Amino acid sequence: MASFLGCFAAVHVVILFASLLGAEKTGSGVTNGERHSEEYCAMYDICGERSDGKVLNCPYGSQSVKPDELFSAKIQSLCPTIRGNVCCTEAQFDTLRAQVQQAIPFLVGCPSCLRNFLNLFCELSCSPNQSLFINVTSTAEVGGNLTVDGIDYYLSETFGEGLYKSCKDVKFGTMNTRAIEFVGGGAKNSKEWLAFIGQKTPPGFPGSPYAINFKLSIPDSSEMKLMDVPAYSCGDTLLGCSCGDCPLSPVCSNLEPPTPHKEDSCSIIVGPLKVKCVDFSLVIVFILLVSALVGWTLFHQRRERKATASTESLLKFMGEGEADSRNIIMDGKASLMNRIKLPTVQSYMSNFYRQYGTKVARNPTLVLCSSLAVVLVLCVGLIRIKVETKPDKLWVGQGSKAAEEKQFFDSHLAPFYRIEQLILATLPDPKHDKKPSIVTDENIQLLFEIQNKVDGISANSSGSVVSLTDICMKPLGQDCATQSVLQYFKMDPENYDYYGGVQHVEYCFQHYTSADTCLSAFEAPLDPSTALGGFFDNNYTEASAFVVTYPVNNAIDEEGNAKAVAWEKAFIKLVEEELLPMMHSRNLTLSYSSESSIEEELKRESTADVVTVIVSYAVMFAYISVTLGDVPYLSTFYVSSKVLLGLSGVVLVMLSVLGSVGFFSAVGVKSTLIIMEVIPFLVLAVGVDNMCILVHAVKWQSLELPLDERISNALVEVGPSITLASLSEILAFAVGSFTPMPACRVFSMFAALAVLLDFFLQITAFVALIVFDCRRSEDNRIDCFPCIKVPSSSGGPNEGIYQRRSSLLARYMKEVHAPILGLWGVQIVIIVIFVGFALASIALCTRIESGLEQKIVLPRDSYLQGYFNNVSEYLRIGPPLYFVVEDYNYCLESRHTNQLCSISQCDSNSLLNEISRASLIPESSYIAKPAASWLDDFLVWISPEAFGCCRKFINGTYCPPDDQPPCCSPDEDYCGLGGVCKDCTTCFLHSDLINNRPSTVQFREKLPWFLNALPSADCAKGGHGAYTNSVDLNGYETGVIQASEFRTYHTPLNKQGDYVNAMRAAREFSSRISDSLKINIFPYSVFYIFFEQYLDIWRIALINIAIALGAIFIVCLLITSSFWSSAIILLVLLMIVVDLMGIMAVLDIQLNAVSVVNLIMSIGIAVEFCVHIAHAFLASQGDRSHRAKQALSTMGASVLSGITFTKLVGVIVLCFSRSEIFVVYYFQMYLALIIIGFLHGLIFLPVILSIVGPPSRRIVMERQEDEASASSQLS
């Protein structure tokens, strides 16, 4: 997508150079054929002219000629090595000078390269000893005259190598590439470059009009000699180049590119295995912990045996038979209850719930109506509900550095263009399992058909018709800058056969920078890598995909993009209705996307899972009805069932969600699709737990007690633990609101309030509903039809209704689960397994990658799923990267210019030189190419050497190059040197500049000229198109340019980690350069705004997890007043989170704002698996092992059925969501959390409590009382 970025300005440059070479080679003297001596010419004067205007030399030898003083001075200005006689006429020299100017803009930034290059052609054209190294080998008759058709040019290998080495690294910034790509056809060595220069081209094509055969050795017994003028090194002290153009310069030898960053690969070799240091350390820790555990267990077991006997005698003395903590809580008048001094907070909560339960039982209608009224008032805010679907609003936080940089870039320079893209690809050959090449005659013709349909799109925007030409980017004319192989035919199907069909395309793959017929319709070279995909190296002919990109103008505001959005919708409709069927019939695949596609698909997703929501609530309702009901006898089913109560509970959950959404909508916070789909499931799963526990607590009360006492006793029994669990969940959700990603922050806010409202409705409305249900069942009224009363059964009116009856799960917990966990051997195995898994999870955490795949956020059936897959598979270019410079001071007194540029006399550690060096190590810098530099090109453009660029008329106004209007008419095939521009002169002489740099006034005056100058053959450095939006001219008259950018590319980025690492590398690079140069520089790329959060996602995750754990620890400590039990709960929660992260690594779930919020919320949800068991353990009596069994017997079944199973039912429905993000980040993560939480809460926690659990306050007090009574007896 970011392909065509810098291509705009380079245009004909390539052509120019080639034709330049051709013309130069034509101007020489005559040879008689066999005379080769000093002061003798092989070619002299001009004897003909081709149909394309290129002149041809005379093939006749002659003596060299002494030029007059003026002519000699002209020759010296261009060819200082030519002294005395010459072998060229003044007309030949003028032609040479005019044509050489085409290459000068490419090479003038490196003086030694330019000098060597000019010497090559100066010696060929005008050397007085021309015949010693030039031999005419063939002639042709043109216009009745004999002309040169081929020559041998004997050149020393030293000069050839010196020429190539001095020029091979010179940059051509406009195209983000090396100048050798243009002036040398991408030659890899001196021989390839010389062969490129010497090619004879047919009329109308750029290049030499006759063949030049460069020879590096002389035949035996030949009079010839090698042309061997000195070749200047690019590191020459006088003509030296910048470090960017000459990395091997001695000046740059101490500025080698930094070595690629290597990840810490600390490892230890153990026999044949190579183990990471972290893994090895964790194994050692595990062995030490297991050894310590076994030793401590053996020692502790002996102590427990002694303590057991005294405890049993104490229990017998108390006459308690079996220690049942429920008897303590259910009988408020029991003497044992009075002997327990509860912690202050817990005592207050118990008293509150006792009084509150009584009031609710006596006034259920008032409580129900008032609580519902509060929530319904909040629901009124739903009338202002709005759903946010814009990606930047969902995933980019306020105050984001990347967002600020994007705002600065868009406002000062220009918003990055909109991308509309098609990817056509071939299917694999079943025989060879390889995708065939897509570059065939049939497929190119198909591409023309597609283009014709795209050109015909007419969209309606506010009553106006919009076509592609109305919105597309047009950098250099009236043609769209479409990136397509069709540009090699000027986007015209009539040119297909005329240019040569597929053969022409394959020719342009190798000569796209040097052939006029390969230039695009918008007059710029088209890099094949931007229009092809699925190839390796530079084997473009093997490409398996066409990549067609339509760059469209972008605007900052929505109104400015209205036309583009309307066209994009029509574009997608065309693809789906017409283009896809065409592809299927041709056995091709087609993926597609527009700039607005993601936003449109997110909107569609918000309504995609309505059925899933309805089914989820139906399933949960059915489960709750079964779980809450009590069905001892079939005859009482219609009375003992709790369908109406379960339905009411689900309605309360819905109201809590709606109340949360209504409140935030009323205050102007927009909802998201995550809120619409996930929070109902989440709150349902969380809320139902407490409902089940409340109903079960009421069931366990004695039917002999009045209803108000049963309700109050139930609330006293489970109220504190429900409060603790709910507060923990609310705190965990609230901590998630500190996450910078808006979608996740808003989700956490909505969820926290929804859980709070749900807790409020549970202890108010739902308790009132329980009271109504108790009255209904006691009055033998049918469940769903309470107005109908049935006769009592023979067993009594309340038989089987709200009875204390042990369920199958309760019997399993008491008779099977708890006794097994009480075995010492089992406990050791459990601890070893859980600790081992926790340590293994720590090792796995290091393998979690940061990021969020775009396709996961979208619906499974979205067409963008295939598009993103194809982008990763086929694209061979990376996103554009801009280095933005703030407040560039261009005044002559400032050092900023030399600190930024990369041509001759620029600082060796300048920004552009550093970018060039970084591009040499793309594996760590993620910078693919040197930067396109408007500053370098501007300094070259105003240079006196580039005499075809910055020119002025006599009146001081801008004069364009000779091949542009008004100097040259567009109707002319060949432009001469006369006309209206014959009196134009260069803007400056060397004496006008100071150290080859313009003064402040000169810079200020000529910069707008440069930015408006069109590139052409005579001056490829014109800034219009390539740099139109690269400089902010607002207020530049003060001597300071507020913003300017230097453009390059990232390497191809295929994975989320690549994007994150590329952004990190670019920021580190910019920070280092900014500190070094004392200039504000920042990197910018279109994807930074979405990936910035991942730079420190681990820090955010660990801090938020620590805050959540700390908050829950404090809540547990305040409510239980037991540091010991709070610490154990904290340990178990920490292990649950660590294990969950280990599962994330196994399932390849990435770390991002969504998963971080899930991890934080998992802490709150995991509390439910722990707090009820821990609270029951504290309320039990006996030794630790006995109390652990009691806790499992009393609360284990409730945790299993009321928490584990309800959460499973609520979460498992997410598996059927059409949105991948819900399946991965909510179904998979929450399912793992439920399993891990269940295992830790019902297996690991009881074992830990049985070994190191906190002491029971009741036993201590009873011992104190026993001691007191014993002493009184003795007295």
PDB file of N, CA, C and O in Angstrom, residues 109-110 169-171 178 234-235 240-257 901-910 912-920 930 936:
ATOM      1  N   GLY A 109      25.316  15.862  -6.036  1.00  0.00           N
ATOM      2  CA  GLY A 109      25.490  15.796  -4.588  1.00  0.00           C
ATOM      3  C   GLY A 109      26.781  15.129  -4.187  1.00  0.00           C
ATOM      4  O   GLY A 109      27.230  15.286  -3.050  1.00  0.00           O
ATOM      5  N   CYS A 110      27.393  14.387  -5.105  1.00  0.00           N
ATOM      6  CA  CYS A 110      28.677  13.718  -4.835  1.00  0.00           C
ATOM      7  C   CYS A 110      29.681  14.222  -5.875  1.00  0.00           C
ATOM      8  O   CYS A 110      29.737  13.691  -6.995  1.00  0.00           O
ATOM      9  N   ASP A 169      26.921   4.307  -4.524  1.00  0.00           N
ATOM     10  CA  ASP A 169      26.111   4.561  -3.331  1.00  0.00           C
ATOM     11  C   ASP A 169      25.444   5.931  -3.331  1.00  0.00           C
ATOM     12  O   ASP A 169      24.796   6.303  -2.351  1.00  0.00           O
ATOM     13  N   VAL A 170      25.624   6.691  -4.430  1.00  0.00           N
ATOM     14  CA  VAL A 170      25.031   8.020  -4.481  1.00  0.00           C
ATOM     15  C   VAL A 170      23.502   7.881  -4.507  1.00  0.00           C
ATOM     16  O   VAL A 170      22.948   7.099  -5.284  1.00  0.00           O
ATOM     17  N   LYS A 171      22.826   8.642  -3.673  1.00  0.00           N
ATOM     18  CA  LYS A 171      21.373   8.526  -3.532  1.00  0.00           C
ATOM     19  C   LYS A 171      20.659   9.404  -4.543  1.00  0.00           C
ATOM     20  O   LYS A 171      21.144  10.468  -4.933  1.00  0.00           O
ATOM     21  N   ARG A 178      19.023   4.542  -5.210  1.00  0.00           N
ATOM     22  CA  ARG A 178      20.353   4.976  -5.613  1.00  0.00           C
ATOM     23  C   ARG A 178      20.298   5.548  -7.020  1.00  0.00           C
ATOM     24  O   ARG A 178      19.522   5.098  -7.871  1.00  0.00           O
ATOM     25  N   CYS A 234      35.326   8.665  -3.848  1.00  0.00           N
ATOM     26  CA  CYS A 234      34.241   9.434  -3.213  1.00  0.00           C
ATOM     27  C   CYS A 234      34.674   9.973  -1.858  1.00  0.00           C
ATOM     28  O   CYS A 234      34.009  10.838  -1.300  1.00  0.00           O
ATOM     29  N   GLY A 235      35.789   9.474  -1.351  1.00  0.00           N
ATOM     30  CA  GLY A 235      36.320   9.988  -0.094  1.00  0.00           C
ATOM     31  C   GLY A 235      37.449  10.977  -0.293  1.00  0.00           C
ATOM     32  O   GLY A 235      38.183  11.277   0.653  1.00  0.00           O
ATOM     33  N   GLY A 240      35.306  15.155  -2.008  1.00  0.00           N
ATOM     34  CA  GLY A 240      34.670  14.101  -1.230  1.00  0.00           C
ATOM     35  C   GLY A 240      33.152  14.228  -1.169  1.00  0.00           C
ATOM     36  O   GLY A 240      32.589  15.317  -1.300  1.00  0.00           O
ATOM     37  N   CYS A 241      32.489  13.089  -0.976  1.00  0.00           N
ATOM     38  CA  CYS A 241      31.027  13.030  -0.894  1.00  0.00           C
ATOM     39  C   CYS A 241      30.601  12.860   0.562  1.00  0.00           C
ATOM     40  O   CYS A 241      31.411  12.602   1.446  1.00  0.00           O
ATOM     41  N   SER A 242      29.323  12.979   0.785  1.00  0.00           N
ATOM     42  CA  SER A 242      28.792  12.801   2.135  1.00  0.00           C
ATOM     43  C   SER A 242      28.819  11.324   2.508  1.00  0.00           C
ATOM     44  O   SER A 242      28.988  10.442   1.664  1.00  0.00           O
ATOM     45  N   CYS A 243      28.633  11.060   3.794  1.00  0.00           N
ATOM     46  CA  CYS A 243      28.633   9.671   4.264  1.00  0.00           C
ATOM     47  C   CYS A 243      27.470   8.884   3.672  1.00  0.00           C
ATOM     48  O   CYS A 243      27.569   7.679   3.466  1.00  0.00           O
ATOM     49  N   GLY A 244      26.365   9.571   3.405  1.00  0.00           N
ATOM     50  CA  GLY A 244      25.235   8.879   2.799  1.00  0.00           C
ATOM     51  C   GLY A 244      25.535   8.419   1.392  1.00  0.00           C
ATOM     52  O   GLY A 244      25.058   7.376   0.956  1.00  0.00           O
ATOM     53  N   ASP A 245      26.334   9.219   0.652  1.00  0.00           N
ATOM     54  CA  ASP A 245      26.698   8.866  -0.720  1.00  0.00           C
ATOM     55  C   ASP A 245      27.981   8.069  -0.782  1.00  0.00           C
ATOM     56  O   ASP A 245      28.303   7.487  -1.827  1.00  0.00           O
ATOM     57  N   CYS A 246      28.731   8.057   0.300  1.00  0.00           N
ATOM     58  CA  CYS A 246      30.024   7.365   0.305  1.00  0.00           C
ATOM     59  C   CYS A 246      30.275   6.766   1.678  1.00  0.00           C
ATOM     60  O   CYS A 246      31.053   7.307   2.466  1.00  0.00           O
ATOM     61  N   PRO A 247      29.631   5.663   2.002  1.00  0.00           N
ATOM     62  CA  PRO A 247      29.805   5.075   3.334  1.00  0.00           C
ATOM     63  C   PRO A 247      31.236   4.663   3.638  1.00  0.00           C
ATOM     64  O   PRO A 247      31.613   4.567   4.803  1.00  0.00           O
ATOM     65  N   LEU A 248      32.048   4.398   2.587  1.00  0.00           N
ATOM     66  CA  LEU A 248      33.412   3.935   2.802  1.00  0.00           C
ATOM     67  C   LEU A 248      34.406   5.078   2.922  1.00  0.00           C
ATOM     68  O   LEU A 248      35.613   4.852   3.007  1.00  0.00           O
ATOM     69  N   SER A 249      33.917   6.301   2.927  1.00  0.00           N
ATOM     70  CA  SER A 249      34.810   7.450   3.069  1.00  0.00           C
ATOM     71  C   SER A 249      35.537   7.387   4.405  1.00  0.00           C
ATOM     72  O   SER A 249      34.966   6.967   5.421  1.00  0.00           O
ATOM     73  N   PRO A 250      36.831   7.780   4.430  1.00  0.00           N
ATOM     74  CA  PRO A 250      37.572   7.778   5.708  1.00  0.00           C
ATOM     75  C   PRO A 250      36.878   8.585   6.790  1.00  0.00           C
ATOM     76  O   PRO A 250      36.938   8.248   7.963  1.00  0.00           O
ATOM     77  N   VAL A 251      36.201   9.664   6.369  1.00  0.00           N
ATOM     78  CA  VAL A 251      35.485  10.483   7.351  1.00  0.00           C
ATOM     79  C   VAL A 251      34.393   9.676   8.035  1.00  0.00           C
ATOM     80  O   VAL A 251      34.053   9.917   9.190  1.00  0.00           O
ATOM     81  N   CYS A 252      33.864   8.729   7.285  1.00  0.00           N
ATOM     82  CA  CYS A 252      32.743   7.938   7.805  1.00  0.00           C
ATOM     83  C   CYS A 252      33.190   6.617   8.413  1.00  0.00           C
ATOM     84  O   CYS A 252      32.353   5.837   8.858  1.00  0.00           O
ATOM     85  N   SER A 253      34.474   6.346   8.404  1.00  0.00           N
ATOM     86  CA  SER A 253      34.950   5.036   8.866  1.00  0.00           C
ATOM     87  C   SER A 253      34.661   4.814  10.336  1.00  0.00           C
ATOM     88  O   SER A 253      34.484   3.685  10.788  1.00  0.00           O
ATOM     89  N   ASN A 254      34.618   5.906  11.088  1.00  0.00           N
ATOM     90  CA  ASN A 254      34.320   5.797  12.516  1.00  0.00           C
ATOM     91  C   ASN A 254      32.829   5.877  12.805  1.00  0.00           C
ATOM     92  O   ASN A 254      32.416   5.926  13.952  1.00  0.00           O
ATOM     93  N   LEU A 255      32.029   5.946  11.746  1.00  0.00           N
ATOM     94  CA  LEU A 255      30.581   6.058  11.900  1.00  0.00           C
ATOM     95  C   LEU A 255      29.897   4.858  11.265  1.00  0.00           C
ATOM     96  O   LEU A 255      28.966   4.981  10.501  1.00  0.00           O
ATOM     97  N   GLU A 256      30.416   3.682  11.570  1.00  0.00           N
ATOM     98  CA  GLU A 256      29.832   2.471  11.004  1.00  0.00           C
ATOM     99  C   GLU A 256      28.423   2.289  11.538  1.00  0.00           C
ATOM    100  O   GLU A 256      28.104   2.717  12.649  1.00  0.00           O
ATOM    101  N   PRO A 257      27.575   1.651  10.761  1.00  0.00           N
ATOM    102  CA  PRO A 257      26.195   1.443  11.229  1.00  0.00           C
ATOM    103  C   PRO A 257      26.187   0.599  12.488  1.00  0.00           C
ATOM    104  O   PRO A 257      27.039  -0.260  12.671  1.00  0.00           O
ATOM    105  N   CYS A 901      21.083  17.645   5.911  1.00  0.00           N
ATOM    106  CA  CYS A 901      21.288  17.203   4.522  1.00  0.00           C
ATOM    107  C   CYS A 901      22.301  16.070   4.431  1.00  0.00           C
ATOM    108  O   CYS A 901      22.939  15.703   5.428  1.00  0.00           O
ATOM    109  N   SER A 902      22.462  15.536   3.231  1.00  0.00           N
ATOM    110  CA  SER A 902      23.388  14.410   3.053  1.00  0.00           C
ATOM    111  C   SER A 902      24.221  14.519   1.787  1.00  0.00           C
ATOM    112  O   SER A 902      24.778  13.534   1.331  1.00  0.00           O
ATOM    113  N   ILE A 903      24.301  15.717   1.199  1.00  0.00           N
ATOM    114  CA  ILE A 903      25.159  15.877   0.030  1.00  0.00           C
ATOM    115  C   ILE A 903      26.534  16.352   0.497  1.00  0.00           C
ATOM    116  O   ILE A 903      26.832  16.368   1.696  1.00  0.00           O
ATOM    117  N   SER A 904      27.348  16.764  -0.440  1.00  0.00           N
ATOM    118  CA  SER A 904      28.697  17.207  -0.106  1.00  0.00           C
ATOM    119  C   SER A 904      28.663  18.361   0.890  1.00  0.00           C
ATOM    120  O   SER A 904      27.797  19.233   0.810  1.00  0.00           O
ATOM    121  N   GLN A 905      29.603  18.332   1.830  1.00  0.00           N
ATOM    122  CA  GLN A 905      29.791  19.339   2.867  1.00  0.00           C
ATOM    123  C   GLN A 905      28.757  19.258   3.979  1.00  0.00           C
ATOM    124  O   GLN A 905      28.761  20.090   4.878  1.00  0.00           O
ATOM    125  N   CYS A 906      27.881  18.277   3.944  1.00  0.00           N
ATOM    126  CA  CYS A 906      26.947  18.078   5.058  1.00  0.00           C
ATOM    127  C   CYS A 906      27.669  17.330   6.178  1.00  0.00           C
ATOM    128  O   CYS A 906      28.651  16.631   5.947  1.00  0.00           O
ATOM    129  N   ASP A 907      27.178  17.479   7.397  1.00  0.00           N
ATOM    130  CA  ASP A 907      27.783  16.797   8.530  1.00  0.00           C
ATOM    131  C   ASP A 907      27.707  15.289   8.346  1.00  0.00           C
ATOM    132  O   ASP A 907      26.705  14.760   7.837  1.00  0.00           O
ATOM    133  N   SER A 908      28.760  14.619   8.774  1.00  0.00           N
ATOM    134  CA  SER A 908      28.793  13.159   8.606  1.00  0.00           C
ATOM    135  C   SER A 908      27.726  12.468   9.444  1.00  0.00           C
ATOM    136  O   SER A 908      27.272  11.380   9.102  1.00  0.00           O
ATOM    137  N   ASN A 909      27.330  13.105  10.552  1.00  0.00           N
ATOM    138  CA  ASN A 909      26.298  12.503  11.407  1.00  0.00           C
ATOM    139  C   ASN A 909      24.948  13.185  11.228  1.00  0.00           C
ATOM    140  O   ASN A 909      24.118  13.221  12.143  1.00  0.00           O
ATOM    141  N   SER A 910      24.719  13.730  10.043  1.00  0.00           N
ATOM    142  CA  SER A 910      23.450  14.412   9.778  1.00  0.00           C
ATOM    143  C   SER A 910      22.295  13.415   9.778  1.00  0.00           C
ATOM    144  O   SER A 910      22.499  12.197   9.707  1.00  0.00           O
ATOM    145  N   LEU A 912      20.007  12.708   7.504  1.00  0.00           N
ATOM    146  CA  LEU A 912      19.863  11.893   6.302  1.00  0.00           C
ATOM    147  C   LEU A 912      21.000  10.903   6.145  1.00  0.00           C
ATOM    148  O   LEU A 912      20.804   9.800   5.634  1.00  0.00           O
ATOM    149  N   ASN A 913      22.187  11.264   6.586  1.00  0.00           N
ATOM    150  CA  ASN A 913      23.287  10.303   6.565  1.00  0.00           C
ATOM    151  C   ASN A 913      23.030   9.161   7.538  1.00  0.00           C
ATOM    152  O   ASN A 913      23.334   7.999   7.256  1.00  0.00           O
ATOM    153  N   GLU A 914      22.470   9.492   8.694  1.00  0.00           N
ATOM    154  CA  GLU A 914      22.162   8.452   9.675  1.00  0.00           C
ATOM    155  C   GLU A 914      21.048   7.536   9.172  1.00  0.00           C
ATOM    156  O   GLU A 914      21.076   6.322   9.397  1.00  0.00           O
ATOM    157  N   ILE A 915      20.066   8.100   8.496  1.00  0.00           N
ATOM    158  CA  ILE A 915      19.003   7.266   7.917  1.00  0.00           C
ATOM    159  C   ILE A 915      19.589   6.330   6.875  1.00  0.00           C
ATOM    160  O   ILE A 915      19.243   5.140   6.806  1.00  0.00           O
ATOM    161  N   SER A 916      20.495   6.864   6.059  1.00  0.00           N
ATOM    162  CA  SER A 916      21.140   6.036   5.033  1.00  0.00           C
ATOM    163  C   SER A 916      21.920   4.897   5.667  1.00  0.00           C
ATOM    164  O   SER A 916      21.876   3.753   5.195  1.00  0.00           O
ATOM    165  N   ARG A 917      22.633   5.177   6.766  1.00  0.00           N
ATOM    166  CA  ARG A 917      23.381   4.119   7.440  1.00  0.00           C
ATOM    167  C   ARG A 917      22.435   3.100   8.068  1.00  0.00           C
ATOM    168  O   ARG A 917      22.692   1.898   8.046  1.00  0.00           O
ATOM    169  N   ALA A 918      21.347   3.595   8.626  1.00  0.00           N
ATOM    170  CA  ALA A 918      20.391   2.667   9.244  1.00  0.00           C
ATOM    171  C   ALA A 918      19.776   1.734   8.215  1.00  0.00           C
ATOM    172  O   ALA A 918      19.438   0.583   8.522  1.00  0.00           O
ATOM    173  N   SER A 919      19.624   2.215   6.984  1.00  0.00           N
ATOM    174  CA  SER A 919      19.038   1.362   5.939  1.00  0.00           C
ATOM    175  C   SER A 919      19.949   0.201   5.563  1.00  0.00           C
ATOM    176  O   SER A 919      19.510  -0.737   4.902  1.00  0.00           O
ATOM    177  N   LEU A 920      21.220   0.264   5.993  1.00  0.00           N
ATOM    178  CA  LEU A 920      22.147  -0.835   5.721  1.00  0.00           C
ATOM    179  C   LEU A 920      21.913  -2.018   6.651  1.00  0.00           C
ATOM    180  O   LEU A 920      22.418  -3.117   6.383  1.00  0.00           O
ATOM    181  N   PRO A 930      17.332   4.633   1.824  1.00  0.00           N
ATOM    182  CA  PRO A 930      17.651   6.013   2.217  1.00  0.00           C
ATOM    183  C   PRO A 930      16.423   6.890   2.012  1.00  0.00           C
ATOM    184  O   PRO A 930      15.516   6.563   1.263  1.00  0.00           O
ATOM    185  N   ASP A 936      18.095  17.997   0.205  1.00  0.00           N
ATOM    186  CA  ASP A 936      19.189  17.649  -0.701  1.00  0.00           C
ATOM    187  C   ASP A 936      18.863  18.064  -2.126  1.00  0.00           C
ATOM    188  O   ASP A 936      19.690  18.663  -2.828  1.00  0.00           O
TER     189      ASP A 936
END
